[in-house]
Structures are given as C-alpha cells and as structure tokens.
Amino acid sequence: MDDRRDRLRALGELLRRLRKDAGLTGKDLASRAGVTQPTISQIETGQLLPLPETVERLVEALELSRETRAALDALLARLREEVSRLKGGLAGRESANAARMRAAHRVASFQSAMIPALLQTAEYARLALSIGRDVDEEAVSRAAAVRVEMQSILFQPGREFSFVLTEGAVRTWPGPASLMQAQLDRLGQASTLPHVRVGVVPWSVQVPRFPLHGFTIFDGSASMVESLTAEHTLTDVEDVRVHVETFEAFAGVAVYGEELRSLLGRVAAEFRQLDTQPK
C-alpha cells in the first residue's frame, strides 16, 4: 500500500509539473481536457488514479511529447498492476490490461507462440489463462469474460490495430483441434475489419530476427512483454525502439489479405484432419 501511495503522489507531482510547464491553472487544464476541476485536484494531490479516458484527455490537453508520455505511462502501468493485484487474481490483471488497451489509439502486437488476446475466441482465452497455472475455474471464467469483453474496442472508430504472428503461433493448439478451427476462422474475420491488420509469417519464409518472445506496443511509447510469471511494461525509449523495429521486420515478411486467409484455410484443413483421426 505504501508503494502505491508513493506512486500516486509521484503521478500527482508529475501532472502538476506538466501543467505548470504548460502555463495552465488547474481550471484551465480541466476546461481543456473536458473534466472537472476537482478531478485535476484529486489527481495532483495523489488521491485519485485517473481512468484511461481521463488520461487520454489530459495527454491531448497538455500536448505531451513522446518521452514525457512514456514517463507518465510507466507510472500508470505500475499503479494499474498494483490495483489489479488488490482487486484480485486473474480478473484484476485482465481488467488492468483492458484499461491499458482502451487508453491506446494504436496497438501493434507480435506473437510467436499464441494468438493475441484481442483476437482470441472465448474458449481459447479460457485455456490461455488456465493451462499451466494453479487457478480455479471460477477465477479463469471471470478473467476470460473480461478479456473477451475487451475485444469490443476492435470495432471502435479512431483506433488502429496491427497484429503479426508467426505460423508457429497459429499452429500451437492448447485444446481440441476443433477449437483451433474456430480460432483460425476468428483470425480470418478480424483481418477483414477496415482498421485491423492481421499478418502471419509463413514457416517457409526466413525470419528476420529470432522471435524470442511476444510483445504489444501501445502508441509507440510503451511495450508490454508477458513472461511465464508476470507482465513487464517497458517504456525506455531504446527498448521500445527495438520492439518497434522488430515488429516492422516481421511485418515486412508476413502475408496479408487473401494470401493470409488462404494460409489459415490450409492450416484449418490440417486441424480438421486431426479431428477425424481415430482417438
């Protein structure tokens, strides 16, 4: 709790400094951002963790640079992770991730071993959250529900989503072969959305770099890496630059559109064959 209070105060002090650097009073910033003046006061005095929507309004009102936005994102990421732990387990963590997704306008995700959370079917999400973890079914169900509900942002205007997967990711199956058929269909459907770009790097293409782990980049200023035990948010400019370059390298050798859907169709046919083999 002490760490959380310290970070809330640090967030407040950062916002106050940014506001003063911009030559704004609390009333001015509230008016520009379309929030109440008490909201500004509560954030600056460390009494309130702002909603993602409020953060976006403040960022726009203050016209923050990429470097300053990264510092703000780093503080918010730590706070939301701590709040998610206090709220409890997987569902809390998924709620924190959903808040981060909703706060971003541009999301770029590279995955080499699994389907990105925003594109998972409900059953795939349930298995992704439960396999290899000592968690009860009720906790998994709540977390999966949060993850699936988060996917509604794919249909919101004013956002851009880019997903690049290796063929290994679409061939790694955590459940029955029939589950993967539904999951591949979901990928194909998502690829037809106007502001969603889905690409897969075929196994027949030489990879530009070793895909050591997956990551998700938010607005080009922060990158989240999921490990076996935790999620790590990187905001160092050099770290994010390497992730952006790695994403672009894999994106450059991926297939898209009809070529993508043809590849997914071939993989789905192989899963259907697995489904019909004698048990």
Coordinates of C-alpha atoms in Angstrom, one line a residue:
M1 CA 0.0 0.0 0.0
D2 CA 2.9 2.4 0.8
D3 CA 4.4 1.9 -2.6
R4 CA 1.0 2.5 -4.2
R5 CA 0.5 5.8 -2.3
D6 CA 4.1 6.9 -3.2
R7 CA 3.3 6.3 -6.9
L8 CA 0.0 8.1 -6.7
R9 CA 1.8 11.1 -5.2
A10 CA 4.5 10.8 -7.9
L11 CA 1.8 10.8 -10.6
G12 CA 0.2 13.9 -9.0
E13 CA 3.5 15.7 -8.8
L14 CA 4.3 14.8 -12.4
L15 CA 0.9 16.1 -13.6
R16 CA 1.3 19.3 -11.6
R17 CA 4.7 19.9 -13.1
L18 CA 3.5 19.3 -16.6
R19 CA 0.5 21.6 -16.1
K20 CA 2.7 24.4 -14.8
D21 CA 5.2 23.9 -17.6
A22 CA 2.3 24.4 -20.0
G23 CA 1.4 27.6 -18.2
L24 CA -2.0 26.3 -17.2
T25 CA -4.0 26.6 -14.0
G26 CA -6.0 23.6 -12.7
K27 CA -9.1 25.3 -14.0
D28 CA -7.5 25.8 -17.4
L29 CA -6.4 22.2 -17.7
A30 CA -9.8 20.9 -16.6
S31 CA -11.5 23.1 -19.2
R32 CA -9.2 21.9 -22.0
A33 CA -9.4 18.3 -21.1
G34 CA -13.2 18.3 -20.5
V35 CA -13.0 17.1 -16.9
T36 CA -14.0 18.7 -13.6
Q37 CA -11.5 20.9 -11.7
P38 CA -11.9 18.6 -8.6
T39 CA -10.7 15.7 -10.7
I40 CA -7.5 17.6 -11.5
S41 CA -7.0 18.5 -7.9
Q42 CA -7.6 14.9 -6.7
I43 CA -5.0 13.5 -9.2
E44 CA -2.4 16.2 -8.4
T45 CA -2.8 15.5 -4.6
G46 CA -2.4 11.7 -5.0
Q47 CA -6.0 10.9 -4.1
L48 CA -7.2 9.6 -7.4
L49 CA -6.0 7.1 -10.1
P50 CA -7.4 8.5 -13.3
L51 CA -9.4 6.4 -15.7
P52 CA -7.8 5.7 -19.1
E53 CA -10.2 8.0 -20.8
T54 CA -9.2 10.8 -18.5
V55 CA -5.5 10.2 -19.1
E56 CA -6.0 10.5 -22.8
R57 CA -7.8 13.8 -22.4
L58 CA -5.0 15.1 -20.2
V59 CA -2.3 14.0 -22.6
E60 CA -4.0 15.8 -25.5
A61 CA -4.7 18.9 -23.5
L62 CA -1.0 19.1 -22.4
E63 CA 0.3 18.2 -25.8
L64 CA 2.9 15.9 -24.3
S65 CA 6.0 14.7 -26.1
R66 CA 6.7 11.0 -26.7
E67 CA 9.3 11.0 -24.0
T68 CA 7.1 12.7 -21.4
R69 CA 4.2 10.4 -22.4
A70 CA 6.4 7.4 -21.7
A71 CA 7.2 8.6 -18.2
L72 CA 3.5 9.0 -17.5
D73 CA 2.7 5.6 -19.0
A74 CA 5.4 4.0 -16.8
L75 CA 3.8 5.3 -13.6
L76 CA 0.3 4.4 -14.7
A77 CA 1.3 0.9 -15.7
R78 CA 2.8 0.2 -12.2
L79 CA -0.2 1.7 -10.5
R80 CA -2.7 -0.3 -12.5
E81 CA -0.8 -3.5 -12.0
E82 CA -0.8 -2.9 -8.2
V83 CA -4.6 -2.1 -8.3
S84 CA -5.2 -5.3 -10.3
R85 CA -3.5 -7.3 -7.7
L86 CA -5.5 -5.7 -4.9
K87 CA -8.7 -6.4 -6.9
G88 CA -7.8 -10.0 -7.0
G89 CA -6.1 -12.5 -9.3
L90 CA -6.5 -13.1 -13.0
A91 CA -9.7 -11.0 -13.4
G92 CA -8.0 -8.0 -11.9
R93 CA -5.0 -8.4 -14.1
E94 CA -7.2 -8.6 -17.2
S95 CA -9.1 -5.5 -16.1
A96 CA -5.8 -3.6 -15.9
N97 CA -4.8 -4.9 -19.4
A98 CA -8.2 -3.8 -20.7
A99 CA -7.7 -0.3 -19.3
R100 CA -4.4 -0.1 -21.0
M101 CA -5.9 -1.2 -24.3
R102 CA -8.7 1.2 -24.1
A103 CA -6.3 4.1 -23.4
A104 CA -4.3 3.4 -26.6
H105 CA -5.1 4.6 -30.1
R106 CA -2.5 2.5 -31.9
V107 CA -1.8 -1.1 -30.8
A108 CA 0.8 -3.3 -32.5
S109 CA 1.2 -6.9 -31.3
F110 CA 3.7 -9.5 -32.3
Q111 CA 3.3 -13.1 -31.1
S112 CA 5.4 -16.1 -31.9
A113 CA 3.6 -18.8 -29.8
M114 CA 0.0 -17.8 -29.2
I115 CA -2.9 -15.8 -30.5
P116 CA -3.1 -12.2 -29.3
A117 CA -5.6 -11.6 -26.5
L118 CA -7.7 -9.2 -28.7
L119 CA -8.2 -11.9 -31.3
Q120 CA -8.8 -15.0 -29.1
T121 CA -12.1 -16.9 -29.0
A122 CA -13.7 -17.3 -25.6
E123 CA -12.6 -20.9 -25.3
Y124 CA -9.0 -20.2 -26.5
A125 CA -8.9 -17.4 -23.9
R126 CA -10.1 -19.7 -21.1
L127 CA -7.3 -22.2 -21.9
A128 CA -4.7 -19.5 -22.4
L129 CA -5.4 -18.2 -18.9
S130 CA -5.6 -21.6 -17.2
I131 CA -3.1 -24.1 -18.8
G132 CA 0.0 -24.4 -16.5
R133 CA -1.5 -22.2 -13.8
D134 CA -2.8 -23.2 -10.4
V135 CA -6.1 -21.3 -10.6
D136 CA -9.7 -22.3 -10.0
E137 CA -12.2 -22.5 -12.8
E138 CA -14.3 -19.6 -11.5
A139 CA -11.3 -17.2 -11.5
V140 CA -10.5 -18.3 -15.0
S141 CA -14.0 -17.8 -16.2
R142 CA -14.1 -14.3 -14.8
A143 CA -10.8 -13.4 -16.4
A144 CA -11.8 -14.8 -19.8
A145 CA -15.0 -12.8 -19.7
V146 CA -13.1 -9.6 -19.1
R147 CA -10.7 -10.5 -21.9
V148 CA -13.5 -11.2 -24.4
E149 CA -15.4 -8.1 -23.4
M150 CA -12.3 -6.0 -24.0
Q151 CA -12.3 -7.1 -27.7
S152 CA -15.2 -4.7 -28.4
I153 CA -12.5 -1.9 -28.9
L154 CA -11.7 -3.6 -32.2
F155 CA -14.9 -2.1 -33.6
Q156 CA -14.4 1.4 -32.2
P157 CA -13.6 4.2 -34.7
G158 CA -10.4 6.2 -34.4
R159 CA -8.2 3.3 -33.5
E160 CA -5.6 1.3 -35.4
F161 CA -4.6 -2.4 -34.7
S162 CA -1.8 -4.3 -36.2
F163 CA -1.1 -8.0 -35.4
V164 CA 1.8 -10.1 -36.7
L165 CA 2.1 -13.8 -35.8
T166 CA 4.4 -16.5 -36.8
E167 CA 2.9 -19.6 -38.4
G168 CA 4.0 -21.3 -35.2
A169 CA 1.5 -19.2 -33.2
V170 CA -1.4 -20.3 -35.4
R171 CA -0.3 -24.0 -35.2
T172 CA 0.1 -24.1 -31.4
W173 CA -3.0 -25.7 -30.1
P174 CA -3.9 -25.5 -26.4
G175 CA -7.1 -27.6 -26.8
P176 CA -9.1 -29.8 -29.2
A177 CA -8.3 -29.4 -32.9
S178 CA -11.9 -28.2 -33.4
L179 CA -11.1 -25.2 -31.1
M180 CA -8.3 -24.2 -33.4
Q181 CA -10.6 -24.3 -36.4
A182 CA -12.9 -21.8 -34.7
Q183 CA -9.9 -19.7 -33.7
L184 CA -8.5 -19.6 -37.2
D185 CA -11.9 -18.5 -38.5
R186 CA -11.9 -15.7 -36.0
L187 CA -8.5 -14.5 -37.3
G188 CA -9.8 -14.5 -40.8
Q189 CA -12.8 -12.5 -39.9
A190 CA -10.7 -10.0 -37.9
S191 CA -8.5 -9.5 -41.0
T192 CA -11.4 -8.0 -42.9
L193 CA -12.1 -5.1 -40.5
P194 CA -11.0 -1.8 -42.0
H195 CA -8.8 -0.6 -39.2
V196 CA -7.4 -4.0 -38.2
R197 CA -4.3 -5.5 -40.0
V198 CA -3.5 -9.2 -39.4
G199 CA -0.4 -10.8 -40.8
V200 CA 1.2 -14.2 -40.5
V201 CA 4.8 -15.0 -41.2
P202 CA 4.8 -18.4 -43.1
W203 CA 7.2 -21.1 -41.9
S204 CA 8.6 -21.1 -45.4
V205 CA 10.0 -17.6 -45.0
Q206 CA 13.3 -17.0 -43.4
V207 CA 12.7 -14.9 -40.2
P208 CA 14.5 -11.5 -40.0
R209 CA 15.2 -12.0 -36.3
F210 CA 14.9 -14.6 -33.6
P211 CA 11.3 -14.3 -32.2
L212 CA 12.4 -14.7 -28.5
H213 CA 9.1 -13.5 -27.1
G214 CA 5.9 -11.8 -28.0
F215 CA 5.1 -8.1 -27.1
T216 CA 2.4 -5.5 -27.5
I217 CA 3.3 -1.9 -28.3
F218 CA 1.0 0.9 -27.2
D219 CA 1.0 4.2 -29.2
G220 CA 4.7 3.7 -29.9
S221 CA 5.6 4.7 -26.4
A222 CA 5.4 1.5 -24.2
S223 CA 5.7 -2.2 -24.9
M224 CA 4.3 -5.0 -22.7
V225 CA 6.0 -8.3 -22.5
E226 CA 4.3 -11.3 -20.9
S227 CA 6.6 -13.8 -19.2
L228 CA 5.6 -17.1 -17.5
T229 CA 5.0 -15.4 -14.2
A230 CA 4.3 -11.7 -14.8
E231 CA 3.8 -8.9 -17.3
H232 CA 6.5 -6.3 -17.8
T233 CA 5.9 -2.9 -19.3
L234 CA 8.9 -1.3 -20.9
T235 CA 8.9 2.5 -21.5
D236 CA 12.7 3.1 -22.1
V237 CA 13.0 4.8 -25.5
E238 CA 15.7 2.4 -26.6
D239 CA 13.7 -0.7 -25.5
V240 CA 10.6 0.5 -27.3
R241 CA 12.6 1.4 -30.4
V242 CA 14.0 -2.2 -30.6
H243 CA 10.5 -3.6 -30.3
V244 CA 9.1 -1.3 -32.9
E245 CA 11.9 -2.3 -35.3
T246 CA 11.4 -6.0 -34.6
F247 CA 7.7 -5.7 -35.2
E248 CA 8.3 -3.9 -38.5
A249 CA 10.8 -6.5 -39.6
F250 CA 8.4 -9.4 -39.1
A251 CA 5.5 -7.4 -40.6
G252 CA 7.6 -6.9 -43.7
V253 CA 7.8 -10.7 -44.4
A254 CA 4.2 -11.6 -43.3
V255 CA 1.3 -12.3 -45.6
Y256 CA -2.0 -10.4 -45.5
G257 CA -5.5 -10.3 -47.0
E258 CA -6.4 -13.2 -49.3
E259 CA -3.0 -14.7 -49.0
L260 CA -3.3 -14.8 -45.2
R261 CA -6.8 -16.3 -45.4
S262 CA -5.6 -18.9 -47.8
L263 CA -2.8 -19.9 -45.4
L264 CA -5.3 -20.0 -42.5
G265 CA -7.6 -22.2 -44.6
R266 CA -4.7 -24.7 -45.2
V267 CA -3.9 -24.9 -41.5
A268 CA -7.6 -25.3 -40.6
A269 CA -7.8 -28.2 -43.1
E270 CA -5.0 -29.9 -41.3
F271 CA -6.7 -29.4 -38.0
R272 CA -9.9 -31.0 -39.4
Q273 CA -7.8 -34.0 -40.4
L274 CA -6.5 -34.3 -36.9
D275 CA -10.1 -34.1 -35.7
T276 CA -11.1 -37.1 -37.8
Q277 CA -8.2 -39.3 -36.9
P278 CA -9.0 -42.3 -34.6
K279 CA -8.6 -41.5 -30.9

